[in-house]
Short mmCIF file of C-alpha atoms in Angstrom, two decimals:
data_model
loop_
_atom_site.label_atom_id
_atom_site.label_comp_id
_atom_site.label_asym_id
_atom_site.label_seq_id
_atom_site.Cartn_x
_atom_site.Cartn_y
_atom_site.Cartn_z
CA MET A 32 9.22 -26.88 -36.65
CA PHE A 33 9.05 -23.54 -34.82
CA ALA A 34 12.15 -22.37 -36.71
CA TYR A 35 10.37 -23.18 -39.97
CA TYR A 36 7.27 -21.19 -38.97
CA PHE A 37 9.51 -18.38 -37.73
CA GLU A 38 11.26 -18.19 -41.11
CA LEU A 39 7.93 -18.23 -42.98
CA ALA A 40 6.64 -15.45 -40.74
CA LEU A 41 9.70 -13.26 -41.34
CA ARG A 42 9.40 -13.71 -45.11
CA SER A 43 5.72 -12.82 -44.98
CA LEU A 44 6.33 -9.70 -42.88
CA LYS A 45 9.13 -8.57 -45.20
CA ARG A 46 6.88 -8.93 -48.23
CA SER A 47 4.45 -6.33 -46.84
CA ARG A 48 6.71 -3.94 -44.96
CA GLY A 49 4.19 -1.07 -44.89
CA LEU A 50 1.45 -3.18 -43.33
CA THR A 51 3.91 -4.65 -40.84
CA LEU A 52 5.10 -1.18 -39.84
CA LEU A 53 1.53 -0.03 -39.25
CA MET A 54 0.83 -2.99 -36.98
CA VAL A 55 4.06 -2.51 -35.00
CA LEU A 56 3.28 1.21 -34.53
CA ALA A 57 -0.28 0.45 -33.37
CA ILE A 58 0.90 -2.11 -30.83
CA GLY A 59 3.84 0.04 -29.70
CA PHE A 60 1.77 3.17 -29.02
CA GLY A 61 -1.08 1.25 -27.40
CA VAL A 62 1.21 -0.69 -25.08
CA ALA A 63 3.30 2.38 -24.23
CA ALA A 64 0.23 4.43 -23.26
CA SER A 65 -1.18 1.67 -21.05
CA MET A 66 2.16 0.81 -19.42
CA THR A 67 3.01 4.46 -18.70
CA THR A 68 -0.27 5.02 -16.88
CA TYR A 69 0.04 1.61 -15.21
CA SER A 70 3.45 2.60 -13.82
CA VAL A 71 1.82 5.60 -12.11
CA PHE A 72 -1.19 3.60 -10.93
CA ARG A 73 1.06 0.84 -9.57
CA ALA A 74 3.14 3.37 -7.65
CA VAL A 75 0.23 5.14 -5.97
CA SER A 76 -1.90 2.07 -5.26
CA GLY A 77 0.83 -0.17 -3.88
CA ASP A 78 0.88 -1.44 -0.31
CA PRO A 79 3.58 0.63 1.44
CA ILE A 80 4.19 -2.02 4.13
CA PRO A 81 2.82 -5.32 2.74
CA TRP A 82 4.37 -7.55 5.40
CA LYS A 83 2.53 -5.75 8.17
CA SER A 84 -0.29 -3.63 6.75
CA SER A 85 -2.96 -6.05 7.99
CA LYS A 86 -1.73 -5.54 11.58
CA LEU A 87 -1.57 -1.75 11.56
CA PHE A 88 -4.85 0.04 12.29
CA VAL A 89 -6.06 3.62 12.36
CA PRO A 90 -8.77 4.29 14.97
CA GLN A 91 -11.32 7.06 14.49
CA ILE A 92 -13.48 8.50 17.25
CA ASP A 93 -16.59 10.57 16.58
CA MET A 94 -15.91 13.51 18.88
CA TRP A 95 -17.97 16.02 16.85
CA GLY A 96 -21.30 14.25 16.56
CA PRO A 97 -23.88 13.70 13.77
CA LYS A 98 -23.90 17.29 12.47
CA ALA A 99 -20.23 17.17 11.55
CA ARG A 100 -20.25 13.76 9.89
CA ASP A 101 -19.78 13.45 6.16
CA PRO A 102 -22.62 12.11 3.95
CA ASN A 103 -21.43 8.55 4.66
CA GLY A 104 -21.63 9.06 8.41
CA GLU A 105 -17.86 9.01 8.81
CA PRO A 106 -16.31 10.56 11.92
CA PRO A 107 -13.29 12.93 11.63
CA ASP A 108 -10.22 11.27 10.11
CA ALA A 109 -7.84 12.73 12.72
CA MET A 110 -7.87 13.06 16.50
CA ASP A 111 -7.93 15.88 18.97
CA TYR A 112 -5.36 16.04 21.74
CA THR A 113 -7.76 14.89 24.49
CA ASP A 114 -8.77 11.61 22.85
CA ALA A 115 -5.27 10.85 21.53
CA MET A 116 -3.76 11.19 25.00
CA ALA A 117 -6.55 9.10 26.53
CA LEU A 118 -5.84 6.28 24.08
CA MET A 119 -2.11 6.53 24.75
CA ARG A 120 -2.64 6.29 28.51
CA ALA A 121 -4.95 3.27 28.10
CA HIS A 122 -2.27 1.48 26.02
CA ARG A 123 -4.61 -1.26 24.73
CA ALA A 124 -2.55 -2.25 21.66
CA ARG A 125 0.82 -3.93 21.34
CA TYR A 126 2.25 -0.70 19.91
CA GLN A 127 0.60 2.70 19.53
CA SER A 128 1.59 6.24 18.78
CA ALA A 129 -0.09 9.60 18.41
CA MET A 130 1.86 11.83 16.06
CA TYR A 131 1.79 15.28 14.55
CA GLN A 132 3.77 17.00 11.85
CA ILE A 133 6.57 19.41 12.77
CA SER A 134 8.91 21.65 10.83
CA PRO A 135 11.64 22.93 13.17
CA SER A 136 14.86 24.74 12.31
CA VAL A 137 18.15 22.92 12.80
CA VAL A 138 21.22 25.06 13.53
CA PRO A 139 24.46 23.51 12.18
CA ALA A 140 27.47 23.39 14.50
CA ASP A 141 29.42 25.32 11.88
CA ALA A 142 28.53 28.94 12.64
CA SER A 143 29.17 29.92 9.03
CA LYS A 144 26.21 27.84 7.86
CA HIS A 145 22.62 29.02 7.95
CA PRO A 146 19.87 27.21 9.91
CA ILE A 147 18.07 24.48 8.00
CA ASN A 148 14.30 24.06 7.97
CA VAL A 149 13.50 20.35 8.22
CA SER A 150 10.31 18.32 8.28
CA GLY A 151 9.36 15.43 10.50
CA HIS A 152 7.00 14.14 13.14
CA ALA A 153 6.67 14.18 16.90
CA VAL A 154 5.98 10.55 17.84
CA PHE A 155 6.14 8.12 20.74
CA SER A 156 8.90 5.54 21.10
CA GLU A 157 6.67 2.67 19.94
CA PHE A 158 6.32 4.33 16.55
CA PHE A 159 9.68 2.92 15.37
CA PRO A 160 9.07 -0.81 15.96
CA MET A 161 5.43 -0.42 14.93
CA VAL A 162 6.17 0.80 11.39
CA ASP A 163 9.53 -0.99 11.11
CA VAL A 164 11.69 2.08 10.62
CA PRO A 165 15.13 0.93 9.37
CA PHE A 166 18.16 2.32 11.17
CA LYS A 167 21.63 2.96 9.80
CA TYR A 168 23.05 3.89 13.19
CA GLY A 169 21.58 3.54 16.68
CA ALA A 170 17.86 3.07 17.28
CA GLY A 171 14.77 4.89 18.44
CA TRP A 172 14.47 6.26 21.94
CA THR A 173 12.98 4.31 24.86
CA ALA A 174 9.67 4.45 26.73
CA ASP A 175 11.60 6.06 29.62
CA ASP A 176 12.63 8.84 27.26
CA ASP A 177 8.93 9.37 26.51
CA THR A 178 8.15 9.56 30.22
CA GLN A 179 11.16 11.75 31.06
CA ARG A 180 10.52 13.99 28.06
CA SER A 181 14.15 13.53 27.11
CA ALA A 182 15.83 15.83 24.62
CA VAL A 183 16.66 13.12 22.09
CA VAL A 184 16.19 12.97 18.35
CA VAL A 185 16.23 10.51 15.45
CA ILE A 186 17.45 12.00 12.18
CA SER A 187 17.44 10.80 8.59
CA SER A 188 20.56 9.58 6.81
CA LYS A 189 20.15 12.51 4.41
CA LEU A 190 20.28 15.03 7.26
CA ASN A 191 23.10 13.06 8.84
CA ASP A 192 25.08 13.36 5.60
CA LYS A 193 24.47 17.10 5.53
CA LEU A 194 25.32 17.83 9.17
CA PHE A 195 27.84 15.11 10.09
CA GLY A 196 29.29 14.07 6.75
CA GLY A 197 27.63 10.67 6.92
CA GLU A 198 29.54 9.56 10.04
CA ASN A 199 27.91 7.74 12.93
CA SER A 200 26.39 10.70 14.78
CA VAL A 201 24.77 8.73 17.62
CA GLY A 202 25.60 10.50 20.88
CA ARG A 203 26.35 13.82 19.22
CA THR A 204 24.35 16.96 19.87
CA LEU A 205 22.01 18.75 17.51
CA ASP A 206 20.65 22.28 17.98
CA ILE A 207 16.92 22.27 17.20
CA GLU A 208 15.05 25.54 17.68
CA GLY A 209 17.79 26.76 20.03
CA LYS A 210 17.79 23.68 22.26
CA ASP A 211 20.27 20.81 22.34
CA TYR A 212 19.08 17.31 21.42
CA ARG A 213 21.12 14.11 21.62
CA VAL A 214 21.07 11.99 18.47
CA VAL A 215 20.03 8.42 19.37
CA GLY A 216 19.39 7.04 15.89
CA VAL A 217 19.93 7.66 12.19
CA THR A 218 17.34 6.15 9.89
CA ASP A 219 18.43 4.36 6.76
CA HIS A 220 16.81 5.32 3.47
CA TRP A 221 13.11 5.30 4.37
CA ASN A 222 10.44 7.14 2.46
CA PRO A 223 7.31 4.93 2.30
CA GLN A 224 4.79 5.88 -0.35
CA PRO A 225 1.91 6.29 0.27
CA ARG A 226 2.83 7.89 3.64
CA PHE A 227 0.53 5.45 5.41
CA PHE A 228 1.21 6.55 8.99
CA ASP A 229 0.01 10.12 8.40
CA VAL A 230 -2.27 10.27 5.39
CA VAL A 231 -4.26 13.18 6.82
CA ASN A 232 -1.34 15.61 6.87
CA THR A 233 0.45 14.45 3.74
CA GLY A 234 -2.46 13.55 1.49
CA GLY A 235 -0.72 10.18 1.12
CA PHE A 236 2.25 11.41 -0.86
CA THR A 237 5.17 13.71 -0.31
CA ASP A 238 8.37 14.09 -2.28
CA GLY A 239 10.50 14.58 0.83
CA ALA A 240 11.65 12.05 3.43
CA GLU A 241 11.21 12.53 7.18
CA ASP A 242 14.24 14.52 8.40
CA VAL A 243 13.65 14.33 12.16
CA PHE A 244 11.58 12.48 14.74
CA LEU A 245 11.19 14.04 18.18
CA PRO A 246 9.57 12.63 21.33
CA PHE A 247 5.90 13.64 21.33
CA ASN A 248 5.79 14.82 24.94
CA ARG A 249 9.01 16.77 24.53
CA ALA A 250 7.67 18.54 21.44
CA ILE A 251 4.47 19.43 23.31
CA ASP A 252 6.44 20.73 26.31
CA VAL A 253 8.63 23.06 24.24
CA GLY A 254 5.60 24.28 22.28
CA MET A 255 6.74 22.99 18.92
CA PRO A 256 3.73 23.89 16.73
CA ASN A 257 1.78 21.61 14.44
CA ASN A 258 2.85 22.00 10.81
CA GLY A 259 0.08 19.77 9.47
CA ASN A 260 -3.64 20.20 8.91
CA THR A 261 -5.95 21.43 11.65
CA ASN A 262 -9.73 21.08 11.38
CA CYS A 263 -12.16 22.56 13.92
CA ASN A 264 -15.93 22.40 14.27
CA GLU A 265 -15.89 25.40 16.60
CA VAL A 266 -13.51 28.23 17.39
CA PRO A 267 -11.02 27.26 20.15
CA LYS A 268 -11.65 29.10 23.42
CA GLU A 269 -7.95 29.73 23.91
CA SER A 270 -5.42 30.98 21.42
CA GLY A 271 -2.08 29.54 20.44
CA PHE A 272 -0.67 26.04 20.57
CA VAL A 273 -1.87 25.45 24.14
CA GLY A 274 -5.37 26.51 23.09
CA LEU A 275 -5.21 23.95 20.27
CA GLN A 276 -4.45 21.22 22.81
CA HIS A 277 -7.48 22.22 24.90
CA SER A 278 -9.81 22.46 21.90
CA SER A 279 -11.86 19.86 20.02
CA CYS A 280 -9.90 20.57 16.83
CA VAL A 281 -8.44 17.48 15.16
CA TRP A 282 -4.78 17.69 14.15
CA MET A 283 -3.11 14.42 15.09
CA ALA A 284 -2.67 11.08 13.35
CA TYR A 285 -2.89 7.90 15.39
CA MET A 286 -1.87 4.32 14.66
CA VAL A 287 -1.89 1.04 16.58
CA GLN A 288 -0.54 -2.44 15.98
CA LEU A 289 -2.98 -5.30 16.62
CA ASP A 290 -1.51 -8.73 15.91
CA ASP A 291 -4.60 -10.93 15.55
CA ALA A 292 -8.37 -10.93 15.17
CA ALA A 293 -8.91 -11.19 18.93
CA ALA A 294 -6.80 -8.10 19.53
CA VAL A 295 -8.73 -6.22 16.83
CA GLN A 296 -12.08 -7.17 18.37
CA ALA A 297 -10.87 -6.23 21.85
CA TYR A 298 -9.68 -2.84 20.60
CA ARG A 299 -13.02 -2.18 18.86
CA GLU A 300 -14.82 -2.92 22.14
CA TYR A 301 -12.40 -0.65 23.97
CA LEU A 302 -13.10 2.23 21.53
CA ASP A 303 -16.86 1.80 21.91
CA GLY A 304 -16.50 1.60 25.70
CA TYR A 305 -14.39 4.77 25.68
CA ALA A 306 -17.04 6.58 23.59
CA ARG A 307 -19.80 5.41 25.96
CA ASP A 308 -17.79 6.68 28.94
CA GLN A 309 -17.49 10.07 27.22
CA GLN A 310 -21.25 9.97 26.59
CA LYS A 311 -21.93 9.29 30.28
CA ALA A 312 -19.55 12.08 31.23
CA GLY A 313 -21.57 14.49 29.06
CA ARG A 314 -18.79 15.16 26.56
CA PHE A 315 -20.48 13.20 23.73
CA GLY A 316 -24.22 13.54 23.20
CA TRP A 317 -24.51 10.66 20.73
CA ALA A 318 -24.00 6.92 20.51
CA PRO A 319 -20.52 5.56 19.69
CA ASN A 320 -19.65 5.94 16.00
CA ASN A 321 -16.06 4.75 15.83
CA ARG A 322 -14.00 3.22 13.04
CA LEU A 323 -10.98 0.91 13.09
CA ARG A 324 -9.39 0.24 9.69
CA ASP A 325 -6.22 -1.52 8.69
CA VAL A 326 -3.78 0.26 6.37
CA PRO A 327 -5.22 -0.91 3.00
CA ALA A 328 -8.78 -0.08 4.09
CA TRP A 329 -7.60 3.25 5.51
CA LEU A 330 -5.85 4.25 2.29
CA ASP A 331 -8.97 3.31 0.37
CA ALA A 332 -11.25 5.25 2.73
CA GLU A 333 -9.01 8.32 2.39
CA HIS A 334 -9.05 8.02 -1.43
CA VAL A 335 -5.27 8.09 -1.52
CA VAL A 336 -5.19 6.87 -5.12
CA PRO A 337 -6.12 9.96 -7.19
CA SER A 338 -9.30 9.44 -9.18
CA ASP A 339 -7.72 10.95 -12.30
CA THR A 340 -5.08 8.20 -12.15
CA LYS A 341 -7.78 5.53 -12.38
CA VAL A 342 -9.48 7.40 -15.22
CA SER A 343 -6.16 7.74 -17.08
CA LEU A 344 -5.52 4.00 -16.73
CA LEU A 345 -8.97 3.15 -18.08
CA VAL A 346 -8.52 5.56 -21.01
CA ALA A 347 -5.10 4.06 -21.78
CA LEU A 348 -6.49 0.52 -21.67
CA GLY A 349 -9.27 1.66 -23.99
CA LEU A 350 -6.64 3.01 -26.38
CA LEU A 351 -4.83 -0.34 -26.24
CA VAL A 352 -8.06 -2.14 -27.13
CA VAL A 353 -8.60 0.20 -30.11
CA CYS A 354 -5.04 -0.44 -31.27
CA LEU A 355 -5.58 -4.20 -30.95
CA VAL A 356 -8.82 -4.02 -32.94
CA ASN A 357 -6.99 -2.13 -35.69
CA THR A 358 -4.18 -4.67 -35.58
CA ALA A 359 -6.70 -7.51 -35.85
CA GLY A 360 -8.16 -5.83 -38.93
CA LEU A 361 -4.74 -5.44 -40.51
CA LEU A 362 -3.83 -9.06 -39.73
CA LEU A 363 -7.14 -10.24 -41.19
CA ALA A 364 -6.52 -8.35 -44.42
CA LYS A 365 -2.94 -9.63 -44.57
CA PHE A 366 -3.82 -13.26 -43.92
CA LEU A 367 -6.78 -13.40 -46.33
CA ARG A 368 -4.61 -11.95 -49.10
CA ARG A 369 -2.69 -15.19 -48.84
CA SER A 370 -5.75 -17.44 -49.30
CA SER A 371 -4.27 -19.06 -52.40
CA GLU A 372 -1.08 -19.93 -50.50
CA ILE A 373 -3.14 -21.36 -47.65
CA GLY A 374 -5.25 -23.34 -50.11
CA VAL A 375 -2.17 -24.93 -51.66
CA ARG A 376 -0.74 -25.84 -48.27
CA ARG A 377 -4.05 -27.34 -47.18
CA ALA A 378 -4.31 -29.29 -50.47
CA LEU A 379 -0.82 -30.70 -49.87
CA GLY A 380 -1.92 -32.03 -46.50
CA ALA A 381 -1.21 -29.23 -44.03
CA GLN A 382 -3.41 -29.48 -40.95
CA ARG A 383 -5.38 -26.53 -39.59
CA SER A 384 -3.18 -26.68 -36.51
CA ALA A 385 -0.20 -25.96 -38.78
CA ILE A 386 -2.00 -22.91 -40.20
CA TYR A 387 -2.69 -21.74 -36.63
CA ALA A 388 0.95 -22.24 -35.65
CA GLN A 389 2.28 -20.37 -38.69
CA PHE A 390 0.02 -17.32 -38.41
CA LEU A 391 0.13 -17.04 -34.62
CA THR A 392 3.93 -17.12 -34.87
CA GLU A 393 3.66 -14.21 -37.29
CA ALA A 394 1.36 -12.35 -34.87
CA ALA A 395 3.78 -13.02 -31.99
CA ILE A 396 6.67 -11.53 -33.99
CA VAL A 397 4.60 -8.42 -34.68
CA GLY A 398 3.77 -8.25 -30.96
CA LEU A 399 7.42 -8.63 -29.99
CA ALA A 400 8.47 -5.83 -32.35
CA GLY A 401 5.61 -3.68 -31.03
CA GLY A 402 6.69 -4.49 -27.49
CA VAL A 403 10.25 -3.33 -28.14
CA LEU A 404 8.90 -0.08 -29.60
CA GLY A 405 6.51 0.12 -26.64
CA LEU A 406 9.45 -0.20 -24.23
CA LEU A 407 11.17 2.81 -25.79
CA LEU A 408 7.97 4.85 -25.77
CA THR A 409 7.16 3.76 -22.20
CA GLY A 410 10.57 5.06 -21.11
CA VAL A 411 9.78 8.40 -22.72
CA GLY A 412 6.32 8.37 -21.16
CA VAL A 413 7.55 7.63 -17.62
CA ALA A 414 10.15 10.40 -17.94
CA SER A 415 7.41 12.82 -19.05
CA VAL A 416 4.75 11.96 -16.45
CA GLY A 417 5.68 15.09 -14.48
CA TRP A 418 4.20 17.25 -17.25
CA VAL A 419 0.67 16.05 -16.56
CA MET A 420 0.75 14.73 -12.97
CA PRO A 421 1.72 16.36 -9.64
CA LYS A 422 5.44 16.12 -9.03
CA ASP A 423 5.18 14.09 -5.80
CA ILE A 424 3.12 11.46 -7.65
CA ALA A 425 5.10 11.61 -10.92
CA SER A 426 8.32 11.00 -9.01
CA LEU A 427 6.98 7.59 -7.91
CA ALA A 428 6.71 6.23 -11.47
CA ARG A 429 9.62 3.89 -12.17
CA LEU A 430 10.77 1.93 -15.22
CA ASP A 431 12.09 -1.23 -13.61
CA VAL A 432 12.72 -4.81 -14.71
CA SER A 433 9.23 -5.98 -13.80
CA LEU A 434 7.62 -3.20 -15.85
CA LEU A 435 9.87 -4.03 -18.81
CA ALA A 436 8.88 -7.70 -18.62
CA ILE A 437 5.18 -6.86 -18.28
CA THR A 438 5.37 -4.51 -21.28
CA LEU A 439 6.86 -7.18 -23.54
CA LEU A 440 4.48 -9.85 -22.24
CA VAL A 441 1.41 -7.65 -22.72
CA ALA A 442 2.50 -6.74 -26.25
CA VAL A 443 3.07 -10.34 -27.34
CA VAL A 444 0.03 -11.87 -25.63
CA ALA A 445 -2.31 -9.06 -26.71
CA THR A 446 -1.17 -9.28 -30.33
CA MET A 447 -1.58 -13.06 -30.37
CA LEU A 448 -5.10 -12.64 -28.98
CA ALA A 449 -5.78 -10.05 -31.67
CA GLY A 450 -4.50 -12.54 -34.23
CA LEU A 451 -6.81 -15.37 -33.15
CA TYR A 452 -9.79 -14.35 -35.29
CA PRO A 453 -7.73 -13.61 -38.45
CA THR A 454 -5.97 -16.96 -37.96
CA PHE A 455 -9.32 -18.71 -37.48
CA ARG A 456 -10.57 -17.21 -40.77
CA ALA A 457 -7.35 -18.19 -42.53
CA SER A 458 -7.60 -21.79 -41.28
CA ARG A 459 -11.13 -22.03 -42.73
CA VAL A 460 -10.00 -21.37 -46.29
CA GLN A 461 -11.35 -24.13 -48.54
CA PRO A 462 -8.52 -25.69 -50.61
CA ALA A 463 -10.79 -26.86 -53.47
CA TRP A 464 -12.36 -23.43 -53.97
CA GLN A 465 -8.97 -21.71 -53.95
CA LEU A 466 -7.51 -24.16 -56.45
CA LYS A 467 -10.52 -23.71 -58.78
CA SER A 468 -10.38 -19.92 -58.58
CA ASN A 469 -6.69 -19.96 -59.49
#
C-alpha cells in the first residue's frame, strides 16, 4: 500500500513542479540554517569529559572579600599562589593539581633549526590521571618527581613528530629555556574542547593543543613566568615573578577529583574550615564565601558557551519555523486544489485514514528532498562558519554522520508536522458537495 501512495505522491509532485520546488527550497534553507548553527552550538556546549565531569570539581576561595565580589557575590574564579599551595599541601581530594599556563622556548637538537615557542601548563603529577590524559608513549611523572622538582617533561605527539620524527622519545633529552629535561611521556591526540581544566586562561576554547607539561614546582623554581591571565585587587608589593607568588593576585587554575557525594561534602567543609582559619589568622576579614562546582556547573558559571551562539541558534530555529509555516501554506493550497479528486476517492469508499496516508507520504517526500538540499547547504554553512564566528570556535563545527542523520530526520519530521493541518483539511472534504459542484 505504501508503494501505491508513494507513486501517487510522485505523480502529484510532478504535476506541480514549481510549487514542489518552492517547498523543497523552503525546507532546505530552513533546515540548513538551523543545522549549521546547531553544529556550532553542539560543539561549544558539549561535555568535554562526560565519563568523569561529575567527579571533577573547581574550588573557589574568596581571598579578596565583599568589595571585590561580582554582583552575584561570586569570589575570584582563579587562585593566588598562597591558597593553591595550601590546598595542595592539605591533599584532601583523591587527585588535585594547581596549574598555570606557560609558553617556553624549545631548542631543537639540530643546531640548524630555530627555537620553537610552545604552549602548555605547569601541573602536578596527579593532573594526568585526574583528567585522563591519553599517552602514546610513556606516562606522566611521579609524585617523587614533584617533590624532587625533577627536570622531566611530557610533550604532545605533535611536538614529538616535529622534534623526534614521531619515534618513541621517552628517555631522550629536550632543551627547554636552556635547561635539559628528560621526556617521560608523549600524549596521544588530546585537545579537549572546551578546555575544562583551565577555563580562566583559555576562555574555554583554544585552537592549539597543549605542547608541553612541566612539573609545577620545577617551573616555579626556574622562574618560568605565567603566560595566562593575572588579576589583582591591589598592586603587588614586590616586582617580578617572585612578587606575583607573594601577592594576592589570582593567576592559577585548580582542579580536584572527588569520587562521591561524601567526598564532595567533606571537601566543602574543608574549604570552609580553611577560610575560617584564615579569618582567625587575620588574613580574611569576612565569613567564608567559597564555591565548589563540578565541570558542567563550572562551564556554565564561566559562560563558556558564547551568548551570540545561543542567539544565533534561536534565530535559526525561528527561520525554520517560518519556512515550515510557508510550506504548510503551500501544501494547503496544493491539497485543496485537488478537492474534486479527494471527493471522488471518498465517494468510492476511501477512508479518511487513506487520505491521511496519501498526503502525509507526499509531505514526507517533500521533506526528504528538502533534507537532501539541506545537507548540501549545511555542508556549505559549516565550511563558512569561520566568516562570522571566532576561528577557535568555528574550527569546532563538524559535519559528521550524526549531524547528517539529524538533518534528514528534522527535515522529514518537520515537513510531516507542517503537513498535518493541510492533510486534516483535505480529509474533511465532503464527497457529496464535490460531486454536485462538478
